[in-house]
XYZ file of C-alpha atoms in Angstrom:
493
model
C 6.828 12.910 50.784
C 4.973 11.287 47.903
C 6.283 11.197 44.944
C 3.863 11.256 41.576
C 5.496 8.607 39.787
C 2.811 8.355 36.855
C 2.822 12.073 36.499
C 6.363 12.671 36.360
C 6.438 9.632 33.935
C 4.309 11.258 31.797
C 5.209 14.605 31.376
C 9.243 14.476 31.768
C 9.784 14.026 27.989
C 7.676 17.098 27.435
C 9.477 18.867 30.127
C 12.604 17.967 28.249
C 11.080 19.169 24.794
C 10.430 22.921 26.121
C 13.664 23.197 27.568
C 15.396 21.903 24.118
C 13.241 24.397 22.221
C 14.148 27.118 24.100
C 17.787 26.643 25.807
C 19.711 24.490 23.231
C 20.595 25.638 19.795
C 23.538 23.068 18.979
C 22.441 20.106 16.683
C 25.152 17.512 18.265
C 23.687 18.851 22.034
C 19.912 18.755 20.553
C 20.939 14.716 20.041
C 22.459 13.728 23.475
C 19.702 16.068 25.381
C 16.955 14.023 23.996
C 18.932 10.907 24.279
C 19.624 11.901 28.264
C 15.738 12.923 28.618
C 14.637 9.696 26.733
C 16.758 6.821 28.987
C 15.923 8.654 31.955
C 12.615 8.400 31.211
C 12.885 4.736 30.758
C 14.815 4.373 33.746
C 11.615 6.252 35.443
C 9.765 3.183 34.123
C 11.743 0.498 34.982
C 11.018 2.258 38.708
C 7.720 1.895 38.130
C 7.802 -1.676 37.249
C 9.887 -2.151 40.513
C 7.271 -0.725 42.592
C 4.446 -2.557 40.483
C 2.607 -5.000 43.137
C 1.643 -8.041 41.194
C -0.437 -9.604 44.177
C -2.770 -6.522 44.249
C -6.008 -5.876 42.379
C -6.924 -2.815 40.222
C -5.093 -0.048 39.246
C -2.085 0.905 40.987
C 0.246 4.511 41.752
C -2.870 6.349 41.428
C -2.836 10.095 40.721
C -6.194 11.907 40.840
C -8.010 15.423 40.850
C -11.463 16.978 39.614
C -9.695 18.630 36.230
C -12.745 21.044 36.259
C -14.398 21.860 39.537
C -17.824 20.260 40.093
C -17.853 18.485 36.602
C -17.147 14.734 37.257
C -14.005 15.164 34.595
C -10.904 13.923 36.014
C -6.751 14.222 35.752
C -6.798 10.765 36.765
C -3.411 8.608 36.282
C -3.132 4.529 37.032
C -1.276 1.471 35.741
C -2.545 -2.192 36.031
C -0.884 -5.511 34.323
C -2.543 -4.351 30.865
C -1.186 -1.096 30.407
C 2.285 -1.566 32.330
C 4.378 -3.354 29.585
C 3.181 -0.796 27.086
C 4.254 1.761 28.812
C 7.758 0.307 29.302
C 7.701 -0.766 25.479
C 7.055 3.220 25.053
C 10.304 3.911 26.641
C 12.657 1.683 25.139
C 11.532 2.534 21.777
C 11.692 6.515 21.967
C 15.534 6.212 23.187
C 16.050 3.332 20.184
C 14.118 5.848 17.706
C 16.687 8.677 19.006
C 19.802 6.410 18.480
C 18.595 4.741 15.070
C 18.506 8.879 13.218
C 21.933 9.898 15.053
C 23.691 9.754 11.489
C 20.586 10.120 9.005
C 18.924 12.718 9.905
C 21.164 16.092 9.184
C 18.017 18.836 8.874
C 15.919 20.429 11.345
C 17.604 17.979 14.005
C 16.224 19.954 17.184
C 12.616 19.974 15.930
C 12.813 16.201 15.294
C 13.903 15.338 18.571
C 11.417 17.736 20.265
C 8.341 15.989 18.838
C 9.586 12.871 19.589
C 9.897 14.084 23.010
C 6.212 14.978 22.830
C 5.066 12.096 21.579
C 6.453 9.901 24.260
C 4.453 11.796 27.085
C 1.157 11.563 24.832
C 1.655 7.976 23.961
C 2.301 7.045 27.885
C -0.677 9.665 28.488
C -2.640 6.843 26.550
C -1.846 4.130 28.547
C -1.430 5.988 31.885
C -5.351 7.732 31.305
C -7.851 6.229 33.702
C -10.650 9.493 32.342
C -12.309 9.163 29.065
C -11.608 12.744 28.496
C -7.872 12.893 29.496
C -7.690 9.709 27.482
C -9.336 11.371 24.721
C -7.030 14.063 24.527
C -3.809 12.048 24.568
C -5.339 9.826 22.167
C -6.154 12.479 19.791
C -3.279 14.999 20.354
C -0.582 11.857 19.533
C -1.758 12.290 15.511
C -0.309 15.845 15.461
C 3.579 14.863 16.187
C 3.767 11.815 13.548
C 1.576 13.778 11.201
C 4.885 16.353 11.168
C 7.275 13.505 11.552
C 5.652 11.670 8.314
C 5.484 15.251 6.089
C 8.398 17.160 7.201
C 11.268 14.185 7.365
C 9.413 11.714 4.980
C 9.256 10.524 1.462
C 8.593 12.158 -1.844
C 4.901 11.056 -1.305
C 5.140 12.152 2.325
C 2.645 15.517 2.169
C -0.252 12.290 0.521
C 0.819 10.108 3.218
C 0.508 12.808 6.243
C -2.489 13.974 5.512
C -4.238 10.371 4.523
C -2.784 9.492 8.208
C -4.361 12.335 9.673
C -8.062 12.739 8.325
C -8.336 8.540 9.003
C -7.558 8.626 12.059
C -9.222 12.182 12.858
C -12.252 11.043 11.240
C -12.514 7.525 13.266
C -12.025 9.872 16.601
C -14.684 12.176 16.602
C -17.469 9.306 16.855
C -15.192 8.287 19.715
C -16.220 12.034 21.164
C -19.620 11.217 20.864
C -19.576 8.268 22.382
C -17.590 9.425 25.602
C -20.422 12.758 25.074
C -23.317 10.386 25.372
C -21.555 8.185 28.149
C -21.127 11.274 30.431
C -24.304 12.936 30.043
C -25.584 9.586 31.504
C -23.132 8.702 34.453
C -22.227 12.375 35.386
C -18.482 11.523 35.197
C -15.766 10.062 32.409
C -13.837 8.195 35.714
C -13.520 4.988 33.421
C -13.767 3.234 36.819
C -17.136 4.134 37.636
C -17.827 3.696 34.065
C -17.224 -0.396 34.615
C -19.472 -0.143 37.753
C -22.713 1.873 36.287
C -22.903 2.153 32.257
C -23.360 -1.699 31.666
C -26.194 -1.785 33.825
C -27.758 1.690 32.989
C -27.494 1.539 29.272
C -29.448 -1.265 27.056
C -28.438 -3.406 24.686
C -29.271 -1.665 21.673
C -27.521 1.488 22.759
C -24.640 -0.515 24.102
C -24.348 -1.589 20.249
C -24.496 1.898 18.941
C -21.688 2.600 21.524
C -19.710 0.067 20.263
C -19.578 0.983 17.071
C -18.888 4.615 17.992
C -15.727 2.940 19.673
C -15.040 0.553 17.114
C -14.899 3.425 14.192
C -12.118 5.382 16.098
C -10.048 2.046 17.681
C -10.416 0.015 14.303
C -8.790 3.195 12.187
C -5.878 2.615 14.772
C -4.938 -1.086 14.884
C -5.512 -0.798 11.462
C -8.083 -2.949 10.900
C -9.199 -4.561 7.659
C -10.636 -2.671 5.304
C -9.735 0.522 7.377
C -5.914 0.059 7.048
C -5.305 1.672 3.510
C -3.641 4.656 4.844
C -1.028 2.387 6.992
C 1.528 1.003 4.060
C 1.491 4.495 2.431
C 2.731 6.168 5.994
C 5.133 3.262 6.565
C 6.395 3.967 3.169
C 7.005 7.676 3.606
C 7.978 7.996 6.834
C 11.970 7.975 7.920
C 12.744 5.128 10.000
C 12.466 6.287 13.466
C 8.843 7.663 12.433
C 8.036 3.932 11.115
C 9.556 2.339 14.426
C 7.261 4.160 16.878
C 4.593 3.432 14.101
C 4.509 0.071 14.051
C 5.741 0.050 17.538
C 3.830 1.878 19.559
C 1.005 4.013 17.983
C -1.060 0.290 16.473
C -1.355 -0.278 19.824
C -3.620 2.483 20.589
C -6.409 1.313 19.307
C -5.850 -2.448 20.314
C -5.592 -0.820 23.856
C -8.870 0.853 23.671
C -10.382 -1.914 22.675
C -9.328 -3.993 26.096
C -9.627 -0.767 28.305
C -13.063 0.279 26.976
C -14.991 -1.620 24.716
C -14.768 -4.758 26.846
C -15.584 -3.550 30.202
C -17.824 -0.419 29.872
C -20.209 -2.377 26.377
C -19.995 -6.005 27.476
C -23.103 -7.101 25.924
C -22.817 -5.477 22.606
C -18.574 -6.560 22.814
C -20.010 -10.017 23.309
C -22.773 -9.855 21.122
C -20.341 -8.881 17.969
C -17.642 -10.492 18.336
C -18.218 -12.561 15.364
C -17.723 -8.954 13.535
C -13.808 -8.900 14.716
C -13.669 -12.589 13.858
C -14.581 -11.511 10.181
C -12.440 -8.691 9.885
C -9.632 -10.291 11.786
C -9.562 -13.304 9.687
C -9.895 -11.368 6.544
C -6.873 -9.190 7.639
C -4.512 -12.161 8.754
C -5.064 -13.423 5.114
C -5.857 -11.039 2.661
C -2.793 -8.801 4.125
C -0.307 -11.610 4.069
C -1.217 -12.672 0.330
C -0.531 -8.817 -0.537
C 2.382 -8.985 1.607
C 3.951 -11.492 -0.465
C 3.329 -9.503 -3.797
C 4.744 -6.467 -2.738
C 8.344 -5.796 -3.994
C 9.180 -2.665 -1.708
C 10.514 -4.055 1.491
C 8.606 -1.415 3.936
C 5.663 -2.041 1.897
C 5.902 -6.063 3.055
C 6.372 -5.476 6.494
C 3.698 -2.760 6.279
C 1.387 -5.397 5.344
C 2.704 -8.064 8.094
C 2.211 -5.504 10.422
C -1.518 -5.469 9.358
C -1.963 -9.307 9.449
C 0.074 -9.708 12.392
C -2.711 -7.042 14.979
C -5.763 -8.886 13.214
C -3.986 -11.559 15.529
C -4.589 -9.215 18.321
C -7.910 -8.424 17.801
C -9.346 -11.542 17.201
C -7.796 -12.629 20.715
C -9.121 -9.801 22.486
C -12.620 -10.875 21.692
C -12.206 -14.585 22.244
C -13.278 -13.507 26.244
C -11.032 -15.790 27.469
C -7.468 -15.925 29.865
C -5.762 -17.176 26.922
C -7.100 -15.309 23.840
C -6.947 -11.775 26.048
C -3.171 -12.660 27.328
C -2.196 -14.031 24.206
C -3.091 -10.457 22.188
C -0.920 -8.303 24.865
C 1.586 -10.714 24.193
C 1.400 -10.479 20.478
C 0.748 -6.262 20.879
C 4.569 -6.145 22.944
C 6.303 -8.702 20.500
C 5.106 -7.239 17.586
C 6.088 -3.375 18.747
C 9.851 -5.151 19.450
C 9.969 -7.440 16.327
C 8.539 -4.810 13.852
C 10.157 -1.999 15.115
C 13.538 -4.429 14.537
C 12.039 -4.892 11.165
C 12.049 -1.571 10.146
C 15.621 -0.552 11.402
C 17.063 -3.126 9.472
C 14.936 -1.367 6.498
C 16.261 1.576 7.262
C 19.831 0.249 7.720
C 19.980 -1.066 3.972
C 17.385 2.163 3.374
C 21.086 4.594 4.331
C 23.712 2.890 2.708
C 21.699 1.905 -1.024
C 18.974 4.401 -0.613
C 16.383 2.137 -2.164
C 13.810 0.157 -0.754
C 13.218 -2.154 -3.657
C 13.821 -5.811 -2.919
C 15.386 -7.014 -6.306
C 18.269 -4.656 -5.916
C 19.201 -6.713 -3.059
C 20.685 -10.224 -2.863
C 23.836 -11.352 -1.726
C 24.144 -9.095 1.685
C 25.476 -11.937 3.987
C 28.893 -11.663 2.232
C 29.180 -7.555 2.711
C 27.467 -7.975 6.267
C 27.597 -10.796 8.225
C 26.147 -9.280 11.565
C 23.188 -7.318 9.315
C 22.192 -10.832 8.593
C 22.325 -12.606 11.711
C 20.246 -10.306 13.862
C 17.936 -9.766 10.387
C 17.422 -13.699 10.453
C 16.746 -13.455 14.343
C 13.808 -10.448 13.505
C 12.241 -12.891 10.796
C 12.369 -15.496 12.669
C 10.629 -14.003 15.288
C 7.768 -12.545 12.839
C 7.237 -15.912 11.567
C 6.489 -17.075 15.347
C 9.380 -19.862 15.432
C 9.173 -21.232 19.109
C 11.811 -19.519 21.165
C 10.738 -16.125 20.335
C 8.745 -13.547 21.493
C 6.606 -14.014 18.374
C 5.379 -17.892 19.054
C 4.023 -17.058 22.584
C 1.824 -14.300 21.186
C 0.271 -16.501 17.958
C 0.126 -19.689 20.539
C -2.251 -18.418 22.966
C -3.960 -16.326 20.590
C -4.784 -19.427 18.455
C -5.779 -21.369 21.611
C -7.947 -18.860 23.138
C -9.995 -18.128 19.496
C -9.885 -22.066 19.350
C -11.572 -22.554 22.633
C -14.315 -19.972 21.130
C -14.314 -20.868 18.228
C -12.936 -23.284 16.225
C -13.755 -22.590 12.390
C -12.190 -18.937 12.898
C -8.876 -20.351 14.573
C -8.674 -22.479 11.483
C -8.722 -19.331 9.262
C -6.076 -17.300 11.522
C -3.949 -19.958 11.695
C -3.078 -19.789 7.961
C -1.156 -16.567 8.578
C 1.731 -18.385 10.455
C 2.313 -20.555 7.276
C 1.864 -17.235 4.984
C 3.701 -15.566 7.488
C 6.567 -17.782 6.804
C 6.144 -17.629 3.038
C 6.444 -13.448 2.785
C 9.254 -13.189 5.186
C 11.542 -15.612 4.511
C 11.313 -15.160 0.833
C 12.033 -11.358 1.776
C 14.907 -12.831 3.783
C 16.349 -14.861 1.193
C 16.265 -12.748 -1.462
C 18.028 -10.090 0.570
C 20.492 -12.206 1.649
C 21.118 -15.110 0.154
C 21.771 -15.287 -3.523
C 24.601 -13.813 -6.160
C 25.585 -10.563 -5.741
C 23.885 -8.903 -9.208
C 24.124 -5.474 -8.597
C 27.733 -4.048 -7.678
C 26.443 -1.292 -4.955
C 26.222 -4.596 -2.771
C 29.726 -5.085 -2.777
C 30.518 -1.610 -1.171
C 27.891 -2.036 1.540
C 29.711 -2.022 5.443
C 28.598 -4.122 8.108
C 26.082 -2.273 11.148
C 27.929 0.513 12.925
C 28.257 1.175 16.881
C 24.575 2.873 16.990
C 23.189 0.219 14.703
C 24.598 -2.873 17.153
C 23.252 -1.318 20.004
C 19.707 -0.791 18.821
C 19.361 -4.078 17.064
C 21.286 -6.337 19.431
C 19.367 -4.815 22.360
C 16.136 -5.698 20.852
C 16.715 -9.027 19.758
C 18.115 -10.052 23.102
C 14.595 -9.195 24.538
C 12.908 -11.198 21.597
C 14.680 -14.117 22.350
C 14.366 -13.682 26.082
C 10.841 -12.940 26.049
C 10.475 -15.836 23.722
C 11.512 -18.199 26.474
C 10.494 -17.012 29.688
C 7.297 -15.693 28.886
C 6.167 -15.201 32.566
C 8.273 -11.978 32.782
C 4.686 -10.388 31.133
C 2.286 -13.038 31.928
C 2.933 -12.557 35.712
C 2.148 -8.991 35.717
C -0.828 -9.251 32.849
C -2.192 -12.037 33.864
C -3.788 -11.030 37.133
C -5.431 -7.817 35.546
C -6.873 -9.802 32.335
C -8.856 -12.196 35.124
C -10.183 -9.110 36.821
C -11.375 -7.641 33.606
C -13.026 -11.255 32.418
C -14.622 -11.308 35.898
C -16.187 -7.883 35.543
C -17.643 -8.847 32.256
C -19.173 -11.859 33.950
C -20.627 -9.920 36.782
C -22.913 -8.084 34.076
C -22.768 -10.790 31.478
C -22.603 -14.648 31.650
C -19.965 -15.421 29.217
């Protein structure tokens, strides 16, 4: 009997949010339900990884049907090397987001878990979405839980913050439609697989640029990219914790992920063509964000702004068309979602016991919360890219792959790592270190049971993935080749 892996994968955590809304009233039984739905999930994953064939080309566990008879529009489901780690970074993070609110969030408990619930199966929808219509839908429909998450549990600012979230992102999307609109009309079918195989020689290079763009409007809006990342630091700002983990964690990734699953492969001329565009932006973003980064005095407002400089990483390696620029960005999309997200539960943990976010009424933690500071030192570490974490192997090949492209722009990028250095560990020293000035310090208790589990988890697997680095590169690194060689086949880069 054949089991559909993806498909269960996918829609078990919204399984698990209808039968919370309608069988389970309790707040405490809301909690462990989701938690239950959420590590099973994961556990589905971590099957999936075991069944993952590294030696095998293409996409793998594939699930597909005509979704509307006669139309060339597909349910079509499949994982490769690029999209499998995401997915697994999908389901660690929901259960972490789950365990990280257990004590701070006291209203409208049910409804919180439920959309997280949802969210999961749209976000691994994303990643899972081998249609340009199914991936459409995912793509889009993910704004709706987080835009509730951000204005029902957020900030005073949060109803600004929501809707700024929303109509970016919304906006960005519907040349997106047009794009997959015009794309269809000329292939009969959204199968992004017979996309790769037809649209690069059908279309021309003119209308492969308009394309891009089309792409690039709705992808850019998610990464963010500079100058379309205004709405990012006001969302981080506003949202509760768990909304900023799966943020920063998971949802940037979206549009770095479109970027390698479509733009690449289905425009490679016009990808090619621009890529000195991304180097621009990318450059300006790993800069220009880090230099705001270090003038900001609210501590989700910093890391908001790392988080910016840290994907114009990403997207400058993903258009360096090489092993090591492509590999590197993957690398630097799953350490970032693991670092950040660390970043922001720490946030949040100082966030519930002072319930401020401004950095000067800090200082002085270490001597209140020894374990706080030792996995908070790990986190920045990692951010700043010291070797031995996740964060190094990520900037490394980045660096080398833009370097092999182009030199001038590697040169630019690699000024982050040394502002990179400069906003975090002046956050972390003036959080930590210092005289105690303000006496709510002194009544601050160390991380609880939920907190140790979240944050020693995670920096376990930044430290591990810091050192053996082939647990992803083995799996990625076949599927990057096969995408360069595509490219090839249609244009000699």
């Amino acid at each position: 009997m054949h089991i559909p892996i993806l498909t269960t994968l996918t829609f078990l955590p919204l399984v698990g949010a209808l039968l919370l809304a309608l069988l389970i009233k309790d707040e405490k039984i809301s909690r462990i339900f989701a938690l239950w739905i959420s590590l099973i999930t994961f556990a589905l994953s971590l099957f999936m990884l075991f069944k993952f064939d590294v030696s095998a080309e293409g996409f793998q566990m594939t699930e597909k049907f005509e979704w509307v008879d006669n139309s060339g529009i597909y349910y079509f489901l499949g994982v490769d090397g690029i999209s499998l780690y995401l997915i697994l970074l999908t389901t660690f993070l929901i259960p972490v987001c789950i365990i990280s609110c257990w004590k701070s969030i006291t209203t409208r408990v049910k409804e919180y878990m439920i959309l997280f619930l949802i969210l999961e199966t749209l976000v691994i929808g994303v990643f899972l979405s081998l249609d340009m219509m199914l991936f459409y839908f995912f793509f889009e429909a993910s704004l709706i839980p987080m835009y509730l998450i951000i204005g029902i549990w957020g900030g005073e600012n949060r109803i600004y913050a929501s809707y700024k979230f929303f109509l970016y992102t919304l906006l960005g999307s519907l040349f997106l439609l047009l794009a997959i609109i015009y794309l269809y009309l000329q292939a009969d079918t959204t199968d992004i697989t017979e996309l790769y195989n037809f649209i690069p020689d059908l279309v021309d290079g003119r209308t492969q640029k308009i394309l891009w763009f089309a792409f690039f409007a709705s992808f850019a809006v998610k990464v963010p990219m500079w100058p379309f990342h205004t709405w990012l630091p006001d969302a981080h700002v506003q949202a509760p914790t768990a909304g900023s983990v799966i943020l920063a964690g998971v949802l940037l990734k979206l549009g770095a992920y479109g970027f390698i699953r479509f733009s690449l492969p289905i425009l490679p001329e016009a990808s090619y063509d621009l890529r000195w565009f991304i180097y621009a932006l990318s450059a300006i973003a790993v800069v220009y964000t880090s230099l705001v980064a270090i003038a900001q005095e609210d501590m989700k407002k910093m890391i908001a702004y790392s988080s910016i400089a840290h994907m114009g990483y990403v997207t400058a390696g993903i258009f360096s068309f090489n092993q090591q620029g492509i590999e590197g960005s993957l690398y630097q999309m799953l350490s970032h979602g693991i670092v950040s997200a660390a970043l922001f539960l720490c946030v949040g943990v100082l966030y519930d016991r002072m319930h401020t976010k401004r950095i000067d009424k800090f200082g002085g933690v270490v001597s209140m919360m020894p374990r706080f500071a030792l996995v908070f030192m790990i986190f920045t570490m990692a951010s700043v890219g010291l070797p031995g974490t996740s964060g190094f192997v990520g900037e490394f090949l980045v660096l080398l792959g833009v370097f092999k492209d182009n030199m001038i722009v590697s040169a630019f990028i690699a000024t982050g790592v040394v502002l990179g250095a400069a906003y975090m560990l002046l956050l972390y020293r003036k959080i930590v270190y210092g005289e105690i000035t303000n006496p709510e310090v002194r009544m601050l208790t160390d991380i609880n049971k939920y907190e140790k589990t979240v944050l020693y988890s995670i920096a376990i697997l930044a430290i591990a993935y810091g050192i053996m680095p082939w647990l992803i590169t083995d799996y990625s690194g076949p599927a990057i080749k096969q995408l360069l060689l595509s490219i090839n086949q249609y244009y000699g880069i």
